[in-house]
Amino acid sequence: MKNFLILLSFVAILFACDNDTTVDTMIDDTATIWDGPTTTFSKAAEADPTLAENQDRLTARVQLTRGNDGGQIYNAATEDSADKTNSPAGTLWAIGTLEERENLTFEAFRAAVGSPKDVVGKDLVLRLVDDNIFVAVKFTEWAQRKGGGFTYERSTEN
């Protein structure tokens, strides 16, 4: 029976680690919270996502944009296009507010928000993983079909 329980525990750990969607519930004391004034970022439909003005360059490692194929957002600093499961790379997301961040579960964008078109109006917290920065985000527009337009408001660094 003991060997069976060990094997069962091992299989459960393997199954949990095999999930493509990163989940993070750990918040440490060294995190930086961007709770400065709100700014708005917008990418117009059909605007070239490879140009700097069509990317929200939060840090050197995270530059959010959306392709003109109508997919979800991605990190132009490390990705050429969106990966439905894992984009934007280097980020994790949760529905909630900065004040609630210690009680939130952070996941890949699509896992956190469901269908991207349904993200408009939701309070989100974006975690820039490598920089350990937390940002408040609220999408105000998500263009349907092709074109890749979107707009959001986000908090800034103090």
XYZ file of N, CA and C in Angstrom:
474
model
N 0.837 -1.204 0.000
C 0.000 0.000 0.000
C 0.869 1.251 0.000
N 1.954 1.239 0.763
C 2.843 2.397 0.839
C 3.449 2.700 -0.535
N 3.890 1.659 -1.241
C 4.459 1.847 -2.579
C 3.424 2.403 -3.552
N 2.179 1.946 -3.413
C 1.106 2.448 -4.266
C 0.882 3.942 -4.032
N 0.862 4.373 -2.776
C 0.669 5.792 -2.456
C 1.831 6.643 -2.964
N 3.037 6.135 -2.882
C 4.200 6.857 -3.413
C 4.074 6.993 -4.919
N 3.712 5.899 -5.589
C 3.537 5.935 -7.036
C 2.417 6.893 -7.425
N 1.315 6.851 -6.709
C 0.190 7.736 -6.987
C 0.598 9.203 -6.813
N 1.352 9.509 -5.781
C 1.840 10.872 -5.563
C 2.753 11.307 -6.694
N 3.628 10.415 -7.133
C 4.548 10.717 -8.227
C 3.779 11.010 -9.513
N 2.784 10.203 -9.823
C 1.966 10.414 -11.027
C 1.224 11.744 -10.941
N 0.704 12.072 -9.777
C 0.003 13.349 -9.608
C 0.936 14.524 -9.831
N 2.156 14.430 -9.347
C 3.142 15.498 -9.554
C 3.487 15.619 -11.027
N 3.709 14.492 -11.697
C 4.006 14.527 -13.129
C 2.869 15.149 -13.919
N 1.634 14.777 -13.589
C 0.469 15.326 -14.277
C 0.386 16.832 -14.068
N 0.617 17.284 -12.873
C 0.558 18.717 -12.571
C 1.649 19.468 -13.308
N 2.820 18.896 -13.449
C 3.948 19.565 -14.117
C 3.819 19.522 -15.628
N 2.971 18.650 -16.162
C 2.836 18.494 -17.602
C 1.868 19.498 -18.201
N 1.211 20.299 -17.419
C 0.245 21.273 -17.901
C 0.970 22.413 -18.611
N 0.524 22.776 -19.819
C 1.154 23.854 -20.587
C 0.936 25.224 -19.974
N -0.089 25.391 -19.178
C -0.434 26.681 -18.608
C 0.294 26.872 -17.287
N 1.123 27.894 -17.210
C 1.845 28.186 -15.984
C 0.890 28.791 -14.973
N 0.970 28.313 -13.756
C 0.161 28.859 -12.674
C 1.105 29.280 -11.564
N 0.894 30.467 -11.030
C 1.762 30.989 -9.986
C 0.907 31.615 -8.905
N 1.075 31.138 -7.699
C 0.366 31.727 -6.572
C 1.335 32.336 -5.568
N 2.628 32.320 -5.892
C 3.636 32.821 -4.964
C 3.911 34.305 -5.202
N 3.802 35.094 -4.167
C 4.119 36.511 -4.191
C 5.203 36.708 -3.142
N 6.303 37.346 -3.530
C 7.346 37.555 -2.530
C 7.479 39.033 -2.181
N 8.263 39.302 -1.159
C 8.406 40.657 -0.640
C 9.230 41.578 -1.531
N 9.886 41.034 -2.548
C 10.735 41.863 -3.405
C 9.997 42.368 -4.637
N 8.728 42.064 -4.748
C 7.955 42.480 -5.917
C 7.837 43.999 -5.994
N 7.807 44.494 -7.228
C 7.579 45.913 -7.483
C 6.135 46.078 -7.931
N 5.428 46.986 -7.313
C 4.021 47.238 -7.633
C 3.938 48.561 -8.386
N 3.454 48.495 -9.623
C 3.237 49.725 -10.386
C 1.830 50.221 -10.039
N 1.765 51.182 -9.148
C 0.473 51.750 -8.778
C 0.457 53.256 -9.009
N 1.248 53.684 -10.004
C 1.272 55.090 -10.388
C 0.076 55.433 -11.260
N 0.075 56.635 -11.832
C -1.046 57.088 -12.666
C -1.347 56.127 -13.817
N -2.594 56.094 -14.216
C -3.032 55.231 -15.317
C -2.640 55.831 -16.656
N -2.207 54.970 -17.567
C -1.935 55.366 -18.941
C -2.751 54.463 -19.852
N -2.986 54.914 -21.073
C -3.751 54.126 -22.040
C -2.846 53.729 -23.185
N -2.909 52.456 -23.570
C -2.204 51.971 -24.758
C -3.241 51.485 -25.744
N -3.019 51.804 -27.019
C -3.932 51.380 -28.062
C -3.151 50.983 -29.305
N -3.550 49.860 -29.898
C -3.032 49.448 -31.203
C -4.224 49.438 -32.146
N -4.149 50.255 -33.175
C -5.234 50.328 -34.155
C -5.272 49.057 -34.999
N -6.448 48.704 -35.468
C -6.586 47.571 -36.375
C -5.714 47.789 -37.603
N -5.057 46.747 -38.030
C -4.173 46.724 -39.201
C -2.849 47.474 -39.005
N -2.602 48.039 -37.826
C -1.321 48.700 -37.568
C -0.226 47.632 -37.467
N 0.960 47.929 -37.951
C 2.075 46.983 -37.993
C 2.547 46.648 -36.573
N 2.345 45.398 -36.109
C 2.720 45.052 -34.740
C 4.233 45.012 -34.499
N 5.031 45.075 -35.555
C 6.483 45.041 -35.381
C 7.070 46.422 -35.101
N 6.259 47.476 -35.271
C 6.742 48.830 -35.017
C 6.579 49.184 -33.540
N 7.557 49.894 -32.995
C 7.565 50.256 -31.571
C 6.298 50.978 -31.145
N 5.762 51.845 -31.980
C 4.573 52.607 -31.584
C 3.322 51.736 -31.453
N 3.387 50.496 -31.942
C 2.265 49.576 -31.845
C 2.508 48.477 -30.810
N 3.470 48.729 -29.934
C 3.808 47.812 -28.843
C 3.822 48.612 -27.548
N 3.211 48.063 -26.520
C 3.316 48.697 -25.205
C 4.593 48.153 -24.572
N 5.622 48.972 -24.586
C 6.946 48.555 -24.112
C 7.059 48.809 -22.616
N 6.539 47.872 -21.848
C 6.553 47.983 -20.400
C 7.973 47.925 -19.852
N 8.752 46.954 -20.315
C 10.162 46.817 -19.951
C 10.894 46.315 -21.194
N 12.195 46.170 -21.090
C 12.969 45.620 -22.210
C 12.557 44.177 -22.511
N 12.013 43.487 -21.520
C 11.639 42.072 -21.665
C 10.185 41.839 -22.049
N 9.329 42.852 -21.856
C 7.897 42.682 -22.140
C 7.397 43.867 -22.961
N 6.981 43.538 -24.199
C 6.476 44.536 -25.145
C 5.215 43.960 -25.781
N 4.072 44.343 -25.258
C 2.807 43.738 -25.648
C 2.249 44.341 -26.927
N 1.767 43.462 -27.793
C 1.106 43.870 -29.027
C 0.151 42.758 -29.441
N -0.474 42.935 -30.586
C -1.405 41.932 -31.118
C -1.230 41.897 -32.619
N -1.147 40.703 -33.178
C -1.006 40.545 -34.618
C -2.281 40.922 -35.348
N -2.154 41.158 -36.630
C -3.303 41.569 -37.441
C -4.175 40.404 -37.886
N -3.834 39.191 -37.450
C -4.652 38.026 -37.784
C -5.843 37.863 -36.851
N -5.949 38.750 -35.850
C -7.079 38.700 -34.931
C -6.860 37.808 -33.733
N -5.667 37.299 -33.555
C -5.374 36.435 -32.404
C -5.240 37.233 -31.115
N -4.658 36.603 -30.120
C -4.515 37.258 -28.821
C -3.221 38.062 -28.767
N -2.997 38.742 -27.658
C -1.790 39.542 -27.497
C -0.575 38.627 -27.318
N 0.589 39.191 -27.621
C 1.839 38.461 -27.430
C 2.938 39.433 -27.051
N 4.085 38.889 -26.654
C 5.231 39.675 -26.218
C 6.197 39.827 -27.389
N 6.202 40.981 -28.013
C 7.041 41.222 -29.188
C 8.532 41.187 -28.863
N 8.904 41.298 -27.607
C 10.321 41.224 -27.231
C 10.868 39.806 -27.390
N 9.993 38.807 -27.274
C 10.456 37.417 -27.328
C 9.670 36.531 -28.286
N 8.561 37.025 -28.838
C 7.713 36.214 -29.719
C 7.439 36.959 -31.018
N 7.310 36.197 -32.104
C 6.964 36.784 -33.400
C 5.456 36.784 -33.643
N 4.749 35.958 -32.883
C 3.294 35.873 -33.001
C 2.760 35.232 -31.722
N 1.457 35.201 -31.611
C 0.823 34.672 -30.398
C 0.783 33.154 -30.404
N 1.053 32.581 -29.264
C 0.843 31.163 -28.984
C -0.411 31.111 -28.114
N -1.446 30.482 -28.610
C -2.755 30.500 -27.948
C -2.683 30.074 -26.485
N -1.800 29.159 -26.148
C -1.730 28.637 -24.789
C -0.831 29.455 -23.877
N 0.296 29.947 -24.394
C 1.319 30.521 -23.520
C 1.582 32.020 -23.663
N 1.093 32.644 -24.700
C 1.376 34.072 -24.899
C 0.522 34.936 -23.985
N 1.012 36.097 -23.684
C 2.331 36.629 -23.977
C 3.407 36.028 -23.053
N 4.510 35.612 -23.668
C 5.616 35.014 -22.920
C 6.131 35.995 -21.877
N 6.566 35.450 -20.751
C 7.131 36.287 -19.694
C 6.112 37.006 -18.839
N 4.838 36.660 -19.021
C 3.770 37.301 -18.249
C 2.851 36.253 -17.648
N 2.235 36.621 -16.551
C 1.147 35.847 -15.953
C 0.044 36.840 -15.599
N -1.199 36.376 -15.589
C -2.356 37.245 -15.430
C -3.324 36.678 -14.405
N -4.073 37.560 -13.779
C -5.139 37.149 -12.862
C -6.256 38.170 -12.930
N -7.473 37.716 -12.742
C -8.606 38.631 -12.642
C -8.645 39.130 -11.206
N -8.631 40.449 -11.050
C -8.646 41.055 -9.728
C -7.924 42.386 -9.760
N -7.594 42.888 -8.581
C -6.945 44.191 -8.462
C -5.575 44.046 -7.801
N -4.772 45.100 -7.906
C -3.462 45.089 -7.264
C -3.578 44.835 -5.762
N -4.599 45.389 -5.144
C -4.794 45.221 -3.713
C -5.056 43.765 -3.338
N -5.584 43.002 -4.276
C -5.919 41.589 -4.035
C -4.804 40.626 -4.462
N -3.699 41.149 -5.002
C -2.691 40.322 -5.672
C -2.187 39.144 -4.845
N -2.088 39.294 -3.537
C -1.560 38.207 -2.710
C -2.523 37.025 -2.615
N -3.768 37.233 -2.997
C -4.768 36.162 -2.937
C -5.181 35.670 -4.323
N -4.512 36.130 -5.364
C -4.866 35.763 -6.731
C -4.014 34.602 -7.225
N -4.540 33.877 -8.195
C -3.793 32.833 -8.872
C -3.453 33.350 -10.263
N -2.165 33.420 -10.572
C -1.694 33.952 -11.844
C -1.472 32.822 -12.836
N -1.979 33.036 -14.067
C -1.917 32.026 -15.117
C -1.550 32.699 -16.435
N -1.351 31.880 -17.458
C -1.181 32.411 -18.805
C -2.438 33.213 -19.166
N -2.306 34.170 -20.077
C -3.385 35.105 -20.409
C -4.713 34.406 -20.688
N -4.735 33.493 -21.634
C -6.000 32.856 -22.021
C -6.576 32.012 -20.895
N -5.743 31.358 -20.140
C -6.235 30.564 -19.009
C -6.875 31.473 -17.961
N -6.321 32.653 -17.785
C -6.842 33.585 -16.783
C -8.132 34.253 -17.231
N -8.212 34.653 -18.502
C -9.349 35.469 -18.943
C -10.391 34.711 -19.755
N -10.084 33.497 -20.168
C -10.988 32.776 -21.057
C -10.798 33.286 -22.473
N -11.866 33.489 -23.179
C -11.783 34.013 -24.544
C -11.336 35.475 -24.499
N -10.280 35.845 -25.226
C -9.800 37.229 -25.172
C -10.873 38.273 -25.482
N -11.820 37.952 -26.348
C -12.860 38.939 -26.679
C -13.732 39.282 -25.474
N -13.711 38.421 -24.449
C -14.508 38.657 -23.245
C -13.739 39.397 -22.160
N -12.528 39.851 -22.451
C -11.674 40.487 -21.447
C -12.063 41.942 -21.166
N -12.775 42.566 -22.076
C -13.115 43.982 -21.941
C -13.905 44.233 -20.653
N -13.423 45.214 -19.885
C -14.099 45.630 -18.673
C -13.672 44.899 -17.412
N -12.855 43.861 -17.530
C -12.424 43.110 -16.349
C -11.187 43.759 -15.727
N -11.165 43.821 -14.402
C -9.961 44.245 -13.691
C -8.976 43.087 -13.707
N -7.759 43.351 -14.182
C -6.726 42.326 -14.267
C -5.470 42.797 -13.560
N -4.683 41.832 -13.133
C -3.340 42.113 -12.655
C -2.397 41.334 -13.547
N -1.444 42.048 -14.105
C -0.416 41.487 -14.974
C 0.865 41.364 -14.160
N 1.471 40.188 -14.194
C 2.761 40.002 -13.542
C 3.821 39.849 -14.618
N 4.812 40.748 -14.602
C 5.967 40.641 -15.482
C 6.945 39.733 -14.741
N 6.984 38.483 -15.136
C 7.629 37.438 -14.352
C 9.105 37.716 -14.087
N 9.894 37.946 -15.125
C 11.340 38.111 -14.941
C 11.701 39.374 -14.178
N 10.861 40.395 -14.263
C 11.129 41.652 -13.568
C 10.435 41.722 -12.209
N 9.558 40.754 -11.926
C 8.795 40.695 -10.685
C 8.034 41.999 -10.420
N 7.323 42.429 -11.468
C 6.525 43.659 -11.425
C 5.053 43.293 -11.590
N 4.204 43.967 -10.817
C 2.756 43.779 -10.912
C 2.126 45.065 -11.427
N 1.224 44.925 -12.410
C 0.608 46.058 -13.090
C -0.905 45.840 -13.142
N -1.677 46.871 -12.841
C -3.135 46.814 -13.004
C -3.460 47.079 -14.469
N -4.348 46.268 -15.050
C -4.717 46.398 -16.462
C -6.224 46.258 -16.593
N -6.814 47.094 -17.472
C -8.234 46.947 -17.805
C -8.391 47.216 -19.302
N -8.785 46.178 -20.042
C -9.020 46.329 -21.477
C -10.319 47.092 -21.688
N -10.283 48.053 -22.608
C -11.476 48.837 -22.923
C -11.984 48.558 -24.334
N -11.138 47.903 -25.145
C -11.540 47.549 -26.513
C -10.787 46.308 -26.949
N -11.496 45.415 -27.646
C -10.884 44.230 -28.240
C -11.568 44.032 -29.586
N -10.881 44.401 -30.679
C -11.468 44.312 -32.019
C -11.731 42.851 -32.381
N -12.903 42.603 -32.921
C -13.280 41.262 -33.356
C -12.722 40.993 -34.752
N -12.579 39.739 -35.048
C -12.090 39.259 -36.346
C -10.668 39.728 -36.606
N -10.340 39.926 -37.850
C -8.975 40.302 -38.230
C -8.723 41.774 -37.954
N -7.468 42.141 -37.903
C -7.096 43.531 -37.702
C -6.235 43.744 -36.475
N -6.525 43.031 -35.393
C -5.676 43.064 -34.213
C -5.735 44.317 -33.367
N -6.801 45.081 -33.464
C -6.907 46.277 -32.644
C -7.251 45.951 -31.202
N -6.722 46.729 -30.285
C -7.082 46.598 -28.876
C -6.637 47.838 -28.128
N -7.283 48.081 -27.004
C -6.940 49.214 -26.146
C -7.071 48.772 -24.707
N -6.136 49.234 -23.876
C -6.272 49.003 -22.445
C -5.690 50.153 -21.663
N -6.142 50.242 -20.429
C -5.576 51.182 -19.466
C -4.742 50.358 -18.503
N -3.620 50.925 -18.063
C -2.783 50.210 -17.102
C -2.126 51.186 -16.145
N -1.738 50.664 -15.003
C -1.015 51.482 -14.042
C 0.432 51.651 -14.514
N 1.088 52.654 -13.975
C 2.474 52.944 -14.360
C 3.374 52.868 -13.125
N 4.664 52.882 -13.405
C 5.638 52.884 -12.337
C 5.521 54.183 -11.556
N 5.741 54.125 -10.274
C 5.667 55.337 -9.440
C 6.795 56.292 -9.768
